[in-house]
Short mmCIF file of C-alpha atoms and ligand atoms in Angstrom, two decimals:
data_model
loop_
_atom_site.label_atom_id
_atom_site.label_comp_id
_atom_site.label_asym_id
_atom_site.label_seq_id
_atom_site.Cartn_x
_atom_site.Cartn_y
_atom_site.Cartn_z
CA MET A 1 17.78 -44.53 -121.83
CA SER A 2 20.18 -47.42 -121.31
CA ARG A 3 23.74 -46.63 -120.27
CA THR A 4 26.64 -48.84 -121.27
CA LYS A 5 29.13 -49.38 -118.50
CA VAL A 6 32.74 -50.09 -119.40
CA PHE A 7 33.42 -51.24 -115.83
CA GLN A 8 31.15 -52.84 -113.27
CA ASP A 9 31.34 -52.28 -109.52
CA PRO A 10 33.62 -54.98 -108.07
CA ARG A 11 32.16 -57.26 -105.40
CA PRO A 12 34.08 -59.59 -103.05
CA ARG A 13 33.32 -63.25 -103.71
CA ARG A 14 31.52 -64.99 -100.85
CA THR A 15 34.22 -67.65 -100.89
CA PRO A 16 37.52 -66.41 -102.32
CA ARG A 17 39.25 -68.90 -104.56
CA THR A 18 42.78 -69.97 -103.76
CA GLU A 19 45.53 -68.52 -105.92
CA GLY A 20 47.04 -70.35 -108.84
CA PRO A 21 50.75 -71.08 -109.34
CA PRO A 22 52.92 -68.56 -107.42
CA SER A 23 55.09 -67.17 -110.21
CA VAL A 24 55.20 -67.16 -113.97
CA TYR A 25 58.62 -65.59 -114.20
CA PRO A 26 61.87 -67.32 -115.14
CA ILE A 27 64.18 -65.86 -112.47
CA LYS A 28 67.95 -65.99 -112.62
CA GLN A 29 69.89 -63.59 -110.40
CA VAL A 30 68.93 -61.66 -107.27
CA HIS A 31 70.24 -58.14 -106.50
CA PHE A 32 69.47 -57.11 -102.94
CA LEU A 33 68.84 -53.37 -102.71
CA GLU A 34 70.03 -50.91 -100.08
CA GLN A 35 67.61 -49.81 -97.45
CA PRO A 36 67.79 -46.06 -96.86
CA GLU A 37 69.50 -45.25 -93.56
CA GLN A 38 70.17 -41.55 -93.34
CA VAL A 39 67.80 -40.35 -96.05
CA LEU A 40 65.71 -37.50 -94.68
CA LEU A 41 62.81 -36.57 -96.88
CA PRO A 42 61.67 -32.93 -97.09
CA PRO A 43 58.35 -31.95 -95.46
CA LEU A 44 55.26 -33.16 -97.32
CA ASN A 45 54.10 -29.63 -98.22
CA GLU A 46 57.44 -29.00 -99.96
CA VAL A 47 57.28 -32.33 -101.77
CA LEU A 48 53.77 -31.66 -103.03
CA ASP A 49 54.71 -28.15 -104.18
CA ARG A 50 57.75 -29.51 -105.95
CA ARG A 51 56.16 -32.48 -107.76
CA ARG A 52 56.07 -32.10 -111.53
CA SER A 53 56.29 -34.65 -114.35
CA GLY A 54 59.96 -34.83 -115.35
CA ARG A 55 60.70 -35.79 -118.95
CA GLU A 56 64.41 -34.99 -119.15
CA LEU A 57 65.94 -37.54 -116.88
CA ALA A 58 69.48 -38.66 -116.18
CA PRO A 59 70.10 -42.38 -115.61
CA PRO A 60 69.30 -43.20 -111.97
CA SER A 61 71.76 -45.08 -109.79
CA LEU A 62 70.85 -48.47 -108.35
CA LYS A 63 70.94 -46.81 -104.92
CA GLU A 64 68.38 -44.17 -105.97
CA VAL A 65 66.09 -46.82 -107.43
CA GLY A 66 66.47 -48.86 -104.23
CA HIS A 67 65.42 -45.86 -102.13
CA LEU A 68 62.46 -45.12 -104.38
CA LEU A 69 61.19 -48.70 -104.19
CA TRP A 70 61.73 -48.83 -100.43
CA PHE A 71 59.73 -45.69 -99.77
CA GLY A 72 57.08 -46.37 -102.42
CA CYS A 73 56.56 -50.09 -102.77
CA ARG A 74 58.02 -52.31 -100.04
CA VAL A 75 55.90 -54.58 -97.88
CA ARG A 76 55.66 -53.00 -94.41
CA ALA A 77 53.61 -55.83 -92.89
CA SER A 78 51.60 -58.79 -94.07
CA THR A 79 49.16 -61.34 -92.71
CA GLU A 80 47.95 -64.60 -94.18
CA GLY A 81 44.93 -64.39 -96.41
CA THR A 82 43.13 -65.92 -99.35
CA PRO A 83 44.25 -65.65 -102.06
CA GLY A 84 47.76 -64.83 -100.88
CA PRO A 85 48.98 -62.51 -98.12
CA ILE A 86 47.13 -59.33 -97.19
CA GLN A 87 49.82 -56.68 -97.29
CA SER A 88 50.43 -53.21 -95.99
CA ARG A 89 52.55 -51.08 -98.30
CA PRO A 90 52.96 -47.31 -98.80
CA ALA A 91 50.38 -47.33 -101.62
CA PRO A 92 46.85 -48.59 -101.06
CA ALA A 93 45.63 -51.57 -103.11
CA ALA A 94 42.31 -53.34 -103.42
CA GLY A 95 41.80 -55.79 -100.57
CA GLY A 96 45.49 -55.43 -99.59
CA LEU A 97 46.23 -57.98 -102.32
CA HIS A 98 48.80 -55.87 -104.17
CA ALA A 99 48.19 -57.86 -107.30
CA LEU A 100 50.62 -55.84 -109.42
CA ASP A 101 54.14 -56.92 -110.32
CA LEU A 102 56.62 -54.10 -110.78
CA LEU A 103 59.18 -54.62 -113.54
CA ILE A 104 62.16 -52.37 -114.19
CA SER A 105 64.26 -52.10 -117.30
CA ARG A 106 66.89 -49.78 -118.75
CA LEU A 107 68.54 -49.64 -115.34
CA PRO A 108 72.20 -48.57 -115.66
CA GLY A 109 74.61 -51.35 -114.75
CA VAL A 110 71.91 -54.03 -114.55
CA PRO A 111 70.89 -55.06 -118.07
CA GLY A 112 67.68 -56.84 -118.97
CA LEU A 113 64.40 -57.05 -117.20
CA LEU A 114 64.08 -57.00 -113.43
CA LEU A 115 61.20 -57.94 -111.15
CA TYR A 116 60.95 -56.10 -107.81
CA ASP A 117 60.46 -58.36 -104.80
CA PRO A 118 58.76 -56.08 -102.26
CA PHE A 119 59.11 -58.63 -99.44
CA SER A 120 62.90 -58.93 -99.55
CA HIS A 121 63.53 -55.51 -101.21
CA ALA A 122 65.45 -57.07 -104.08
CA LEU A 123 65.47 -57.04 -107.86
CA ARG A 124 65.31 -60.39 -109.61
CA THR A 125 66.72 -60.67 -113.11
CA LEU A 126 64.40 -62.48 -115.51
CA GLU A 127 66.07 -64.83 -117.91
CA PRO A 128 65.85 -65.74 -120.70
CA ILE A 129 64.48 -62.55 -122.15
CA GLN A 130 63.82 -61.58 -125.74
CA ASP A 131 66.21 -58.68 -126.40
CA ASP A 132 64.42 -57.76 -129.64
CA ALA A 133 61.07 -57.38 -127.92
CA LEU A 134 62.61 -55.41 -125.06
CA GLY A 135 64.34 -53.14 -127.59
CA LEU A 136 61.03 -52.59 -129.37
CA TYR A 137 59.42 -51.59 -126.08
CA HIS A 138 62.22 -49.19 -125.21
CA ARG A 139 62.02 -47.59 -128.65
CA LYS A 140 58.34 -46.94 -127.99
CA VAL A 141 59.25 -45.34 -124.66
CA GLU A 142 61.90 -43.25 -126.46
CA THR A 143 59.31 -41.84 -128.85
CA LEU A 144 57.35 -40.59 -125.83
CA PHE A 145 60.40 -39.35 -123.94
CA PRO A 146 63.21 -38.66 -126.43
CA ASN A 147 65.28 -36.72 -123.86
CA SER A 148 65.09 -39.21 -121.04
CA GLU A 149 67.69 -41.70 -119.94
CA GLY A 150 65.55 -42.74 -117.01
CA CYS A 151 64.75 -46.34 -116.29
CA VAL A 152 61.36 -47.78 -117.19
CA ILE A 153 58.83 -49.07 -114.69
CA THR A 154 56.09 -51.36 -115.99
CA LEU A 155 53.22 -52.73 -113.93
CA LEU A 156 51.70 -56.13 -114.70
CA ALA A 157 48.43 -57.16 -113.08
CA ASP A 158 48.13 -60.66 -111.68
CA HIS A 159 44.49 -60.73 -112.68
CA ALA A 160 43.97 -64.30 -111.48
CA LYS A 161 44.62 -63.03 -107.95
CA LEU A 162 42.08 -60.21 -108.28
CA ASP A 163 39.59 -62.56 -109.92
CA ALA A 164 40.02 -65.03 -107.07
CA LYS A 165 38.72 -62.46 -104.62
CA TYR A 166 36.42 -60.18 -106.64
CA VAL A 167 33.67 -60.44 -109.20
CA HIS A 168 34.13 -57.63 -111.77
CA TRP A 169 37.78 -57.14 -110.77
CA GLN A 170 38.80 -55.38 -114.03
CA SER A 171 38.77 -51.75 -112.84
CA LEU A 172 40.72 -52.67 -109.70
CA ALA A 173 43.80 -53.50 -111.76
CA LEU A 174 43.84 -50.02 -113.30
CA ARG A 175 43.00 -48.23 -110.07
CA ASP A 176 45.74 -50.12 -108.20
CA ALA A 177 48.17 -49.08 -110.94
CA GLY A 178 47.18 -45.40 -110.57
CA ALA A 179 47.57 -45.58 -106.79
CA LEU A 180 51.00 -47.21 -107.02
CA LEU A 181 52.38 -44.93 -109.74
CA ALA A 182 51.09 -41.82 -107.96
CA THR A 183 52.75 -42.96 -104.73
CA LEU A 184 56.03 -43.62 -106.55
CA GLY A 185 55.78 -40.18 -108.21
CA ILE A 186 55.42 -38.47 -104.83
CA CYS A 187 58.31 -40.50 -103.40
CA ALA A 188 60.45 -39.58 -106.42
CA ALA A 189 59.70 -35.89 -105.81
CA GLY A 190 60.71 -36.32 -102.17
CA LEU A 191 63.97 -37.96 -103.19
CA GLY A 192 64.78 -35.26 -105.77
CA MET A 193 64.28 -37.71 -108.63
CA GLY A 194 62.35 -37.11 -111.85
CA PHE A 195 59.30 -39.22 -112.66
CA CYS A 196 56.67 -39.27 -115.41
CA PHE A 197 53.73 -41.55 -116.12
CA ALA A 198 53.80 -42.93 -119.66
CA GLY A 199 50.60 -43.10 -121.69
CA ILE A 200 51.34 -46.65 -122.85
CA LEU A 201 50.41 -49.81 -120.96
CA GLY A 202 53.61 -51.77 -121.57
CA ASN A 203 52.15 -54.60 -123.67
CA GLU A 204 55.50 -55.33 -125.37
CA ILE A 205 57.06 -56.42 -122.09
CA LEU A 206 55.13 -59.70 -122.12
CA ALA A 207 57.01 -60.92 -125.17
CA ALA A 208 60.28 -59.48 -123.82
CA GLY A 209 59.99 -61.44 -120.57
CA GLY A 210 58.67 -64.62 -122.18
CA ILE A 211 55.62 -64.29 -119.92
CA GLU A 212 53.05 -66.85 -120.91
CA ASN A 213 50.01 -65.68 -122.80
CA GLY A 214 47.25 -64.45 -120.52
CA ALA A 215 49.27 -64.80 -117.29
CA ARG A 216 49.57 -61.06 -116.67
CA ILE A 217 47.94 -57.85 -117.95
CA PRO A 218 50.12 -54.76 -118.51
CA VAL A 219 48.40 -51.83 -116.76
CA GLY A 220 50.79 -48.90 -116.89
CA SER A 221 54.29 -47.63 -117.14
CA ALA A 222 56.47 -44.70 -116.11
CA ILE A 223 60.00 -43.41 -116.37
CA VAL A 224 62.15 -42.48 -113.40
CA GLY A 225 65.61 -41.05 -113.14
CA GLY A 226 67.81 -38.34 -111.80
CA ALA A 227 66.31 -34.93 -112.55
CA ALA A 228 68.44 -33.67 -115.45
CA ASN A 229 67.08 -30.12 -114.96
CA PRO A 230 66.26 -29.90 -111.28
C1 LIG B 1 47.81 -41.84 -116.94
C2 LIG B 1 48.81 -40.78 -117.35
C3 LIG B 1 49.47 -40.91 -118.55
C4 LIG B 1 50.42 -39.97 -118.92
N1 LIG B 1 51.13 -40.16 -120.08
C5 LIG B 1 52.10 -39.27 -120.43
C6 LIG B 1 52.89 -39.47 -121.60
O1 LIG B 1 52.73 -40.45 -122.34
N2 LIG B 1 53.84 -38.55 -121.91
C7 LIG B 1 54.06 -37.46 -121.12
O2 LIG B 1 54.95 -36.66 -121.45
N3 LIG B 1 53.34 -37.24 -119.99
C8 LIG B 1 52.37 -38.12 -119.62
N4 LIG B 1 51.65 -37.93 -118.46
C9 LIG B 1 51.94 -36.77 -117.61
C10 LIG B 1 50.92 -35.66 -117.79
O3 LIG B 1 51.07 -35.07 -119.06
C11 LIG B 1 51.14 -34.63 -116.66
O4 LIG B 1 50.85 -35.22 -115.43
C12 LIG B 1 50.28 -33.40 -116.86
O5 LIG B 1 50.67 -32.68 -118.01
C13 LIG B 1 50.36 -32.48 -115.65
O6 LIG B 1 51.71 -32.06 -115.42
P1 LIG B 1 52.45 -32.32 -114.04
O7 LIG B 1 52.46 -33.80 -113.79
O8 LIG B 1 53.84 -31.75 -114.23
O9 LIG B 1 51.70 -31.60 -112.97
C14 LIG B 1 50.69 -38.84 -118.08
C15 LIG B 1 50.00 -38.73 -116.86
C16 LIG B 1 49.08 -39.70 -116.47
C17 LIG B 1 48.42 -39.57 -115.12
#
């Protein structure tokens, strides 16, 4: 009996290709985020016992989002590699490539669409954006989470980067997204924030950010905020 495989086992290319153009995003402003100084996280056993999906979320502060991204997504160390730097971050990622871009929207006080820069721990405002398309995306998120005022995290895979290093890279994009969102969810629980994966991929964000066709693949989204019912 023949079995149809949706995904194939990835295999590193004998000679990785070099990466294409560095960024496809039109960036305007940079907001440097706070690094946590005196934030003590509870013991891991407490965090794991406490973690639940939170669907009733208050708007998070910029400071809370900064702490979440610091603990869950910053670059801790990196070395030169092909294609692009091999990075160490709190979440694992295939080949250390970290080929996912993290976008944030619906963040109180910072309108529009923001790209997290995990090297400098900053948010970069994308501009111009299509407000209509972003509104459409947020309405879709609202149908999933009608009682949440949390901000929206969307992950976009830089598939050219994965493809440069791996044959059959497709599943890696989704598995990297699961690893990153799970890590962020645990960090959110540690910080007393609410977090929930969303079942949608985030396709609408491509039009919202004016991201050129085929340059990125949306691979998952989540909401995060202050726990409205801790
Ligand atoms: C890939 C994925 C997609 C999910 N999508 C949604 C969603 O669209 N809406 C929702 O309310 N919860 C969503 N969840 C959360 C699950 O419903 C939740 O994890 C599950 O019910 C277990 O509850 P717990 O996380 O509180 O332990 C999703 C979880 C995962 C991992």
